[in-house]
Short mmCIF file of C-alpha atoms in Angstrom, two decimals:
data_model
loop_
_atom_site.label_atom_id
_atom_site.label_comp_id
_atom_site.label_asym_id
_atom_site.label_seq_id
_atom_site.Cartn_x
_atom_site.Cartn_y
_atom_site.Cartn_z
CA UNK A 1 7.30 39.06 -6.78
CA UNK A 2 5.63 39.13 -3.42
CA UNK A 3 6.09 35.40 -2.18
CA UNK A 4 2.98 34.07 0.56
CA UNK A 5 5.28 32.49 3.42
CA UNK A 6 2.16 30.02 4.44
CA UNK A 7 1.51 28.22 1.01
CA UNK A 8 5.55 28.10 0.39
CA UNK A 9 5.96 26.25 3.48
CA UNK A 10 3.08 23.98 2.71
CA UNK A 11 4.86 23.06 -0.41
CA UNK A 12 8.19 22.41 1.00
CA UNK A 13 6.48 20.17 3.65
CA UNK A 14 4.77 18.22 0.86
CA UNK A 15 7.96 17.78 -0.81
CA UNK A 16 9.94 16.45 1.59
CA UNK A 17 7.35 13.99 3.02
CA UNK A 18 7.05 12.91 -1.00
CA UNK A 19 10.59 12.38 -1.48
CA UNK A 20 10.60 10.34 2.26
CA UNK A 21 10.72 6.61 2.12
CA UNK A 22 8.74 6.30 5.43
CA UNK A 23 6.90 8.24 7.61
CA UNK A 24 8.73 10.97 9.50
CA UNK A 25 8.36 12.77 12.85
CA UNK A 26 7.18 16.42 13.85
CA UNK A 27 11.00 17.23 15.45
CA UNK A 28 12.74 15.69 12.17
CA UNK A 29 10.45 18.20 10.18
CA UNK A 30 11.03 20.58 11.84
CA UNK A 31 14.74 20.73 11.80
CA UNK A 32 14.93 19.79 8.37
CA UNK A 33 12.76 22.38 7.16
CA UNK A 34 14.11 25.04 9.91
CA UNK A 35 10.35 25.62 11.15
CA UNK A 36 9.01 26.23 14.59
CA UNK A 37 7.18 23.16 15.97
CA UNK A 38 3.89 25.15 16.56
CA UNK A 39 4.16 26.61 13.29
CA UNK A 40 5.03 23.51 11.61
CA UNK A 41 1.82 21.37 13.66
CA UNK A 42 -0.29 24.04 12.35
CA UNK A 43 0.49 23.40 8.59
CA UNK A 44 0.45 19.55 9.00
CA UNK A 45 -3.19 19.72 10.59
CA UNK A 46 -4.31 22.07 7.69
CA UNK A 47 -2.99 19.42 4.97
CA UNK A 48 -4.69 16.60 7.20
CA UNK A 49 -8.10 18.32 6.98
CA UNK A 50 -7.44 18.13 3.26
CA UNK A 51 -6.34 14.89 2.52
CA UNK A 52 -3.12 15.67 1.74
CA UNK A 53 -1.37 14.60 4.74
CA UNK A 54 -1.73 11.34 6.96
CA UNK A 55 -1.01 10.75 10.50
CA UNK A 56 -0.59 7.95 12.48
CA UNK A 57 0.95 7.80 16.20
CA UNK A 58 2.89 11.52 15.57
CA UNK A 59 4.25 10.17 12.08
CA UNK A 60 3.59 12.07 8.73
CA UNK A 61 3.11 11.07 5.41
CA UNK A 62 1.60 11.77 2.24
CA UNK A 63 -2.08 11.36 2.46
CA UNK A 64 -4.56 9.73 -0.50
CA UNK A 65 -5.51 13.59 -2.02
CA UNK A 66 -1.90 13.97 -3.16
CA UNK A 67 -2.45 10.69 -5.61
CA UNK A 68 -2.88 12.10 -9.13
CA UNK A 69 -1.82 16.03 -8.18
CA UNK A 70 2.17 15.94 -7.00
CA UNK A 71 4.03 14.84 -10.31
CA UNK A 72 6.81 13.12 -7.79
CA UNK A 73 4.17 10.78 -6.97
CA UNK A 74 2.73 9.98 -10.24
CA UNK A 75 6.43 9.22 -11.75
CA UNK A 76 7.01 7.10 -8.63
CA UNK A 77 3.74 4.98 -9.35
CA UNK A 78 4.28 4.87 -12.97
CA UNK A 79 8.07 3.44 -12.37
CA UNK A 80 6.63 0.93 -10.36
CA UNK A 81 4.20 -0.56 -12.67
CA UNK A 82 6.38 -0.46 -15.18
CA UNK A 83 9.03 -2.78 -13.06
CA UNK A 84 6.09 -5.15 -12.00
CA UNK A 85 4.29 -5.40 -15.39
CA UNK A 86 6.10 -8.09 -16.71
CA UNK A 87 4.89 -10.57 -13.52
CA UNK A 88 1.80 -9.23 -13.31
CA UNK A 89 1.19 -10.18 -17.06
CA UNK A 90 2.94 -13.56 -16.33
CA UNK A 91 0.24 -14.27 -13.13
CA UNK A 92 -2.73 -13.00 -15.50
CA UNK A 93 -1.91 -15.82 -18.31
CA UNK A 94 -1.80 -18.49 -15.40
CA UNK A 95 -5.12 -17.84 -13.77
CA UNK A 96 -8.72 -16.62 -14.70
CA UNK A 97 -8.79 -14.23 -11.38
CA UNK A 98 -7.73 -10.38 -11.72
CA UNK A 99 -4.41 -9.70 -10.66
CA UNK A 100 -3.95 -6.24 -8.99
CA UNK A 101 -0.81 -4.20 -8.09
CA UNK A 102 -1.52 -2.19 -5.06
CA UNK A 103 0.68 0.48 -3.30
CA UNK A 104 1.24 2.14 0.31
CA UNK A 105 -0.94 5.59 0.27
CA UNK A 106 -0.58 7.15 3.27
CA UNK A 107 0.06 5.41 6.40
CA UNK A 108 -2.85 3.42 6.71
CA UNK A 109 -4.61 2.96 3.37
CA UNK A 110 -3.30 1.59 -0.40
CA UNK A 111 -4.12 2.37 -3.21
CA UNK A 112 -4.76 0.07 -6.53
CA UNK A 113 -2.61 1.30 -9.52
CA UNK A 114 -2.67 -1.86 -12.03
CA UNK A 115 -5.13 -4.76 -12.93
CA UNK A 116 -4.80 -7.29 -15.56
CA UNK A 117 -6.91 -10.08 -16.49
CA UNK A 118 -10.32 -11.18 -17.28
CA UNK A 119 -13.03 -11.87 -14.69
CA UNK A 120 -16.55 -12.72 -15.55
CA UNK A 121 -17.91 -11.65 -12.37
CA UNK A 122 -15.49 -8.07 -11.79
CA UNK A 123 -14.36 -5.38 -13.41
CA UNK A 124 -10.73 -3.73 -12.96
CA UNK A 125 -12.27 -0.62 -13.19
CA UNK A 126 -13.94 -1.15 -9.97
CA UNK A 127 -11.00 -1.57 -8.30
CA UNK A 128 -7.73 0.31 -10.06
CA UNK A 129 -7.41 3.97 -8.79
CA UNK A 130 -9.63 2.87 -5.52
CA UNK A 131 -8.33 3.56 -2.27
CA UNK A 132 -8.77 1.13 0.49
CA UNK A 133 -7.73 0.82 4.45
CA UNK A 134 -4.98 -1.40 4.93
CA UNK A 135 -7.13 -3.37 7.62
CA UNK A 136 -9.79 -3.78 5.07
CA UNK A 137 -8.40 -6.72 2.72
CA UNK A 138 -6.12 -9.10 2.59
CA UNK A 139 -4.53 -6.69 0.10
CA UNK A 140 -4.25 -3.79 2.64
CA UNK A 141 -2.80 -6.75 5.12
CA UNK A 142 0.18 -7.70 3.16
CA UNK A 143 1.30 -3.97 2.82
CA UNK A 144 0.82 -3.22 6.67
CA UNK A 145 2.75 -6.73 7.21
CA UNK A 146 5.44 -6.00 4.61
CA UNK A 147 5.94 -2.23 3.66
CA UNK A 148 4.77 -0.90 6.64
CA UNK A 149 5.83 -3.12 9.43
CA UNK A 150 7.54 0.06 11.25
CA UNK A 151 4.17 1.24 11.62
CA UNK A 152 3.06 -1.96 12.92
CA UNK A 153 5.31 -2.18 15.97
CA UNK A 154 3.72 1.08 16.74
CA UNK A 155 -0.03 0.30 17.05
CA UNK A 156 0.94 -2.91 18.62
CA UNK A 157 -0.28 -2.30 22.22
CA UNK A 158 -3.29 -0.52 20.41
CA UNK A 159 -4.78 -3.39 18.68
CA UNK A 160 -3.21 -6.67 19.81
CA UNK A 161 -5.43 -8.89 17.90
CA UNK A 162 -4.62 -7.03 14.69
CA UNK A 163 -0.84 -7.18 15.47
CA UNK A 164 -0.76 -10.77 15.90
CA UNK A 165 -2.99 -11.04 12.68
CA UNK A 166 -0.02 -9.12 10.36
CA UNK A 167 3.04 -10.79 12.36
CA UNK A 168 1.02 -14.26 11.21
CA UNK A 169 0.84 -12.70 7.49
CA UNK A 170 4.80 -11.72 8.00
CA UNK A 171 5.64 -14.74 8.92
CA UNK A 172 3.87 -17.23 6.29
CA UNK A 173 4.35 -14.59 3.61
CA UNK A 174 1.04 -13.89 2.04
CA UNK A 175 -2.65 -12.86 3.39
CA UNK A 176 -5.90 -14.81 2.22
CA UNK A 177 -9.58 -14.38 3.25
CA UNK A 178 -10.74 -17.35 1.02
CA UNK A 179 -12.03 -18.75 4.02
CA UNK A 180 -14.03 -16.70 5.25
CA UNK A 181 -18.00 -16.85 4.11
CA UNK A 182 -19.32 -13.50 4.43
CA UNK A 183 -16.61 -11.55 2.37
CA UNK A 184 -17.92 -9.66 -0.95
CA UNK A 185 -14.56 -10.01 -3.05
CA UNK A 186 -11.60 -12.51 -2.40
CA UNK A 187 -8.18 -11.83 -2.41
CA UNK A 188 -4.80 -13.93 -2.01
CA UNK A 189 -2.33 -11.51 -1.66
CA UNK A 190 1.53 -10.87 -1.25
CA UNK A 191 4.51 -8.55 -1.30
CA UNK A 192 6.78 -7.35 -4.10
CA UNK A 193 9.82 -6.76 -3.41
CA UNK A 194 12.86 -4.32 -4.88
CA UNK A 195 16.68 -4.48 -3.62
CA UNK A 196 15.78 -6.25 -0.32
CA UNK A 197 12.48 -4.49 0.68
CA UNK A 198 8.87 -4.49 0.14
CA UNK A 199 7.59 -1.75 -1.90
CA UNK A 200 4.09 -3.10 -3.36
CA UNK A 201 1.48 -6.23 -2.97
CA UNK A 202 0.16 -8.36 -6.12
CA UNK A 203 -3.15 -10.25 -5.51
CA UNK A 204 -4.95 -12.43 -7.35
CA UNK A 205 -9.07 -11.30 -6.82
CA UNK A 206 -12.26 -13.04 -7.48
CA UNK A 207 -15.69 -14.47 -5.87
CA UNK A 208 -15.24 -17.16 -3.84
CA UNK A 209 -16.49 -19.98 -5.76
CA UNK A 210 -14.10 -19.01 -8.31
CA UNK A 211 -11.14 -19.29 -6.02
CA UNK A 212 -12.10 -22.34 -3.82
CA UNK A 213 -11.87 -24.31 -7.43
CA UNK A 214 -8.17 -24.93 -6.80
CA UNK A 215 -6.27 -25.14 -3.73
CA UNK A 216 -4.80 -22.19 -1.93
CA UNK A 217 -1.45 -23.83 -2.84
CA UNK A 218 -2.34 -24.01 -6.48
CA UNK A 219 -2.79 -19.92 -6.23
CA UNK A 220 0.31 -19.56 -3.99
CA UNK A 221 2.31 -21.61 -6.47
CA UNK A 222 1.34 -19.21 -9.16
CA UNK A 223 2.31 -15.94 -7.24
CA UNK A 224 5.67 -17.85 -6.46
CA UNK A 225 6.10 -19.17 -10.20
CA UNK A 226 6.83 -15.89 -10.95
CA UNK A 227 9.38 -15.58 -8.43
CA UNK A 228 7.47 -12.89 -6.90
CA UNK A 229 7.58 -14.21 -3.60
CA UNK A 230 11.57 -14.67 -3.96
CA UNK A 231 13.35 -11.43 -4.58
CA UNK A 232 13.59 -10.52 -1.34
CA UNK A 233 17.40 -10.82 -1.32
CA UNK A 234 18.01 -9.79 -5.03
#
């Protein structure tokens, strides 16, 4: 069976950055995988141009077009909505907001895989399955604070104002843009956390008018009822 050398190495490439838990360099690619550098650059650009690779600062991961194709991926999703269902069912009963369960996609962008609740004024459909940038939403915040804070430190002499924005939302432990008057949807967001790190965010979403109805510690105190907010060390 006559094997094709350049679609074989693709493959192995997108396995390994799968099974990664962060985003990894050119040189440790190549050495793992025993590839050239320039041949290795060349197959990471092609898988860029098609989604399937993202790259930030000379760090790879999987990009966005991989959601819903690589099986690894889809078990990994599913296995985390299945841990988290049980609090985001909890939050739902509590409040009349949606409450989403978003995931890292990529190194910049997340990716909406759950949404419970009822909401007059929006539809989970509009948002589960979307993709979003991380600097987008309050959503996106929290995960660039929290599950991608390696990544951070990196663009930090890129965008100081942003750095200082997610090392504020590290720090108090949750993102918000309630305040804000010329947002379209509202989010309170914050991390989820498995063995010691931050793997996910849960956010509670609405229109503003619906959220200013009760204090941002009335919404806070819902996420942490649910001792969402304090599993960090479990």
């Amino acid at each position: 069976m006559k094997h094709i050398q350049s679609i074989e190495r693709a493959m192995l490439v997108l396995e390994e950055l799968s099974a990664a838990n962060a985003p990894l360099s050119l040189s440790y690619l190549a050495q793992k995988l025993s590839l050239k550098k320039s041949t290795l650059h060349g197959i990471l650009n092609t898988l860029s141009s098609l989604g399937y690779v993202d790259s930030q600062h000379h760090l790879y991961t999987v990009g966005t077009g991989v959601f819903g194709f690589h099986p690894y991926i889809d078990t990994c999703y599913e296995k985390i909505k299945n841990k988290f269902f049980y609090h985001l069912d909890a939050v739902s009963k509590m409040t009349p907001d949606l409450v989403l369960l978003s995931l890292p996609c990529g190194l910049n962008e997340y990716i909406c895989i759950e949404g419970l609740g009822k909401n007059n004024s929006l539809n989970r459909k509009d948002f589960v399955g979307i993709k979003e940038k991380t600097t987008k939403t309050p959503t996106g915040k929290v995960i660039q604070a929290f599950c991608h804070k390696n990544n951070t430190d990196n663009i930090s002499q890129l965008n100081s104002e942003f750095y200082r924005e997610i090392n504020k939302i590290h720090n108090e432990g949750f993102a918000t843009n309630i305040f804000e008057k010329d947002a379209d949807i509202y989010h309170i967001s914050a991390p989820l956390y498995d063995k010691g790190e931050a793997i996910a965010a849960i956010s509670l979403v609405g229109t503003r008018e619906q959220l200013k109805k009760r204090p941002l510690l009335h919404h806070l105190g819902i996420l942490q009822g649910t001792s969402l907010l304090h599993v960090r060390h479990s």
